Amino acid sequence: FYANKHPQAKDVILVVEVSDSTLEMDRTIKLDLYANAGIKEYWIVNLIDHQIEVYKKPVSGTYKLREIVHATDKIQLPKTKITVKASEILKK
């Protein structure tokens, strides 16, 4: 499907960054890049604080919704009815 072109924001359901040493860059530079590109949902799997940062609803280059998902919570995969334990994603 992508042999002749790179994926566009409309093709992307979710971007996930697994972050420890790059946390500051993921929260600033990458967050801005993804919001400006119109990526609908961006997760930072924050290994330092053992949580998942969920960013949704990009408008004018910024995400309007930010949610913190803790290890004891469940998280729903976008465009599905599938939920998983955050602790499963946060495992080292």
PDB file of C-alpha atoms in Angstrom:
ATOM      1  CA  PHE A   1       0.000   0.000   0.000  1.00  0.00           C
ATOM      2  CA  TYR A   2       2.825   2.426   0.786  1.00  0.00           C
ATOM      3  CA  ALA A   3       5.160   1.332  -2.016  1.00  0.00           C
ATOM      4  CA  ASN A   4       4.422   4.536  -3.931  1.00  0.00           C
ATOM      5  CA  LYS A   5       3.830   7.022  -1.106  1.00  0.00           C
ATOM      6  CA  HIS A   6       4.473   7.611   2.563  1.00  0.00           C
ATOM      7  CA  PRO A   7       1.574   7.396   5.006  1.00  0.00           C
ATOM      8  CA  GLN A   8      -0.283  10.618   5.670  1.00  0.00           C
ATOM      9  CA  ALA A   9      -1.856  11.730   8.978  1.00  0.00           C
ATOM     10  CA  LYS A  10      -5.248  10.468   7.762  1.00  0.00           C
ATOM     11  CA  ASP A  11      -3.724   6.980   7.451  1.00  0.00           C
ATOM     12  CA  VAL A  12      -2.479   6.926  11.059  1.00  0.00           C
ATOM     13  CA  ILE A  13      -4.748   5.750  13.868  1.00  0.00           C
ATOM     14  CA  LEU A  14      -2.236   6.111  16.687  1.00  0.00           C
ATOM     15  CA  VAL A  15       1.394   7.073  17.290  1.00  0.00           C
ATOM     16  CA  VAL A  16       3.098   5.585  20.351  1.00  0.00           C
ATOM     17  CA  GLU A  17       6.421   6.727  21.751  1.00  0.00           C
ATOM     18  CA  VAL A  18       8.058   4.563  24.424  1.00  0.00           C
ATOM     19  CA  SER A  19       9.904   7.094  26.467  1.00  0.00           C
ATOM     20  CA  ASP A  20      12.525   7.279  29.170  1.00  0.00           C
ATOM     21  CA  SER A  21      15.599   9.252  28.095  1.00  0.00           C
ATOM     22  CA  THR A  22      13.580  11.062  25.363  1.00  0.00           C
ATOM     23  CA  LEU A  23      10.641  12.108  27.556  1.00  0.00           C
ATOM     24  CA  GLU A  24      11.228  15.859  27.290  1.00  0.00           C
ATOM     25  CA  MET A  25      11.561  15.704  23.495  1.00  0.00           C
ATOM     26  CA  ASP A  26       8.462  13.497  23.221  1.00  0.00           C
ATOM     27  CA  ARG A  27       6.439  16.001  25.282  1.00  0.00           C
ATOM     28  CA  THR A  28       7.591  19.036  23.313  1.00  0.00           C
ATOM     29  CA  ILE A  29       9.080  18.618  19.835  1.00  0.00           C
ATOM     30  CA  LYS A  30       7.302  15.401  18.862  1.00  0.00           C
ATOM     31  CA  LEU A  31       4.034  16.457  20.492  1.00  0.00           C
ATOM     32  CA  ASP A  32       4.032  19.649  18.411  1.00  0.00           C
ATOM     33  CA  LEU A  33       5.004  17.805  15.214  1.00  0.00           C
ATOM     34  CA  TYR A  34       2.231  15.238  15.587  1.00  0.00           C
ATOM     35  CA  ALA A  35      -0.393  17.842  16.517  1.00  0.00           C
ATOM     36  CA  ASN A  36       0.596  20.012  13.535  1.00  0.00           C
ATOM     37  CA  ALA A  37       0.408  16.967  11.257  1.00  0.00           C
ATOM     38  CA  GLY A  38      -3.101  16.216  12.531  1.00  0.00           C
ATOM     39  CA  ILE A  39      -2.307  12.852  14.150  1.00  0.00           C
ATOM     40  CA  LYS A  40      -5.555  12.122  15.985  1.00  0.00           C
ATOM     41  CA  GLU A  41      -4.100  10.267  18.940  1.00  0.00           C
ATOM     42  CA  TYR A  42      -0.598  10.251  20.434  1.00  0.00           C
ATOM     43  CA  TRP A  43       0.512   8.154  23.389  1.00  0.00           C
ATOM     44  CA  ILE A  44       3.681   8.563  25.396  1.00  0.00           C
ATOM     45  CA  VAL A  45       4.464   5.394  27.312  1.00  0.00           C
ATOM     46  CA  ASN A  46       6.230   7.187  30.126  1.00  0.00           C
ATOM     47  CA  LEU A  47       8.567   4.630  31.713  1.00  0.00           C
ATOM     48  CA  ILE A  48       9.938   7.168  34.201  1.00  0.00           C
ATOM     49  CA  ASP A  49       6.596   7.906  35.887  1.00  0.00           C
ATOM     50  CA  HIS A  50       5.094   4.496  34.994  1.00  0.00           C
ATOM     51  CA  GLN A  51       2.073   5.962  33.189  1.00  0.00           C
ATOM     52  CA  ILE A  52       0.723   6.529  29.699  1.00  0.00           C
ATOM     53  CA  GLU A  53       0.116  10.087  28.536  1.00  0.00           C
ATOM     54  CA  VAL A  54      -2.707  10.201  25.997  1.00  0.00           C
ATOM     55  CA  TYR A  55      -3.118  13.221  23.723  1.00  0.00           C
ATOM     56  CA  LYS A  56      -6.216  13.609  21.518  1.00  0.00           C
ATOM     57  CA  LYS A  57      -8.095  16.128  19.397  1.00  0.00           C
ATOM     58  CA  PRO A  58      -5.431  18.113  17.558  1.00  0.00           C
ATOM     59  CA  VAL A  59      -6.640  21.617  16.733  1.00  0.00           C
ATOM     60  CA  SER A  60      -4.451  24.360  15.243  1.00  0.00           C
ATOM     61  CA  GLY A  61      -1.211  22.569  16.108  1.00  0.00           C
ATOM     62  CA  THR A  62      -2.024  21.631  19.688  1.00  0.00           C
ATOM     63  CA  TYR A  63      -3.824  18.766  21.406  1.00  0.00           C
ATOM     64  CA  LYS A  64      -6.994  19.848  23.207  1.00  0.00           C
ATOM     65  CA  LEU A  65      -7.284  16.725  25.358  1.00  0.00           C
ATOM     66  CA  ARG A  66      -4.627  15.208  27.638  1.00  0.00           C
ATOM     67  CA  GLU A  67      -5.259  12.191  29.828  1.00  0.00           C
ATOM     68  CA  ILE A  68      -2.963  10.340  32.219  1.00  0.00           C
ATOM     69  CA  VAL A  69      -3.479   6.577  32.387  1.00  0.00           C
ATOM     70  CA  HIS A  70      -1.938   4.897  35.415  1.00  0.00           C
ATOM     71  CA  ALA A  71      -0.672   1.322  35.578  1.00  0.00           C
ATOM     72  CA  THR A  72      -3.776   0.236  37.487  1.00  0.00           C
ATOM     73  CA  ASP A  73      -6.111   1.620  34.771  1.00  0.00           C
ATOM     74  CA  LYS A  74      -7.304   0.171  31.496  1.00  0.00           C
ATOM     75  CA  ILE A  75      -6.877   1.909  28.151  1.00  0.00           C
ATOM     76  CA  GLN A  76      -8.951   1.564  24.997  1.00  0.00           C
ATOM     77  CA  LEU A  77      -7.241   1.181  21.654  1.00  0.00           C
ATOM     78  CA  PRO A  78      -8.499   3.817  19.214  1.00  0.00           C
ATOM     79  CA  LYS A  79     -11.189   2.845  16.707  1.00  0.00           C
ATOM     80  CA  THR A  80     -11.773  -0.472  18.491  1.00  0.00           C
ATOM     81  CA  LYS A  81     -13.664  -1.797  21.468  1.00  0.00           C
ATOM     82  CA  ILE A  82     -10.478  -3.434  22.738  1.00  0.00           C
ATOM     83  CA  THR A  83      -9.250  -2.419  26.169  1.00  0.00           C
ATOM     84  CA  VAL A  84      -5.988  -3.524  27.734  1.00  0.00           C
ATOM     85  CA  LYS A  85      -4.465  -3.131  31.151  1.00  0.00           C
ATOM     86  CA  ALA A  86      -2.034  -0.231  31.145  1.00  0.00           C
ATOM     87  CA  SER A  87       0.287  -2.362  33.266  1.00  0.00           C
ATOM     88  CA  GLU A  88       0.702  -4.719  30.293  1.00  0.00           C
ATOM     89  CA  ILE A  89       1.915  -1.845  28.129  1.00  0.00           C
ATOM     90  CA  LEU A  90       4.157  -0.476  30.872  1.00  0.00           C
ATOM     91  CA  LYS A  91       5.965  -3.769  31.525  1.00  0.00           C
ATOM     92  CA  LYS A  92       9.706  -3.604  31.135  1.00  0.00           C
TER      93      LYS A  92
END
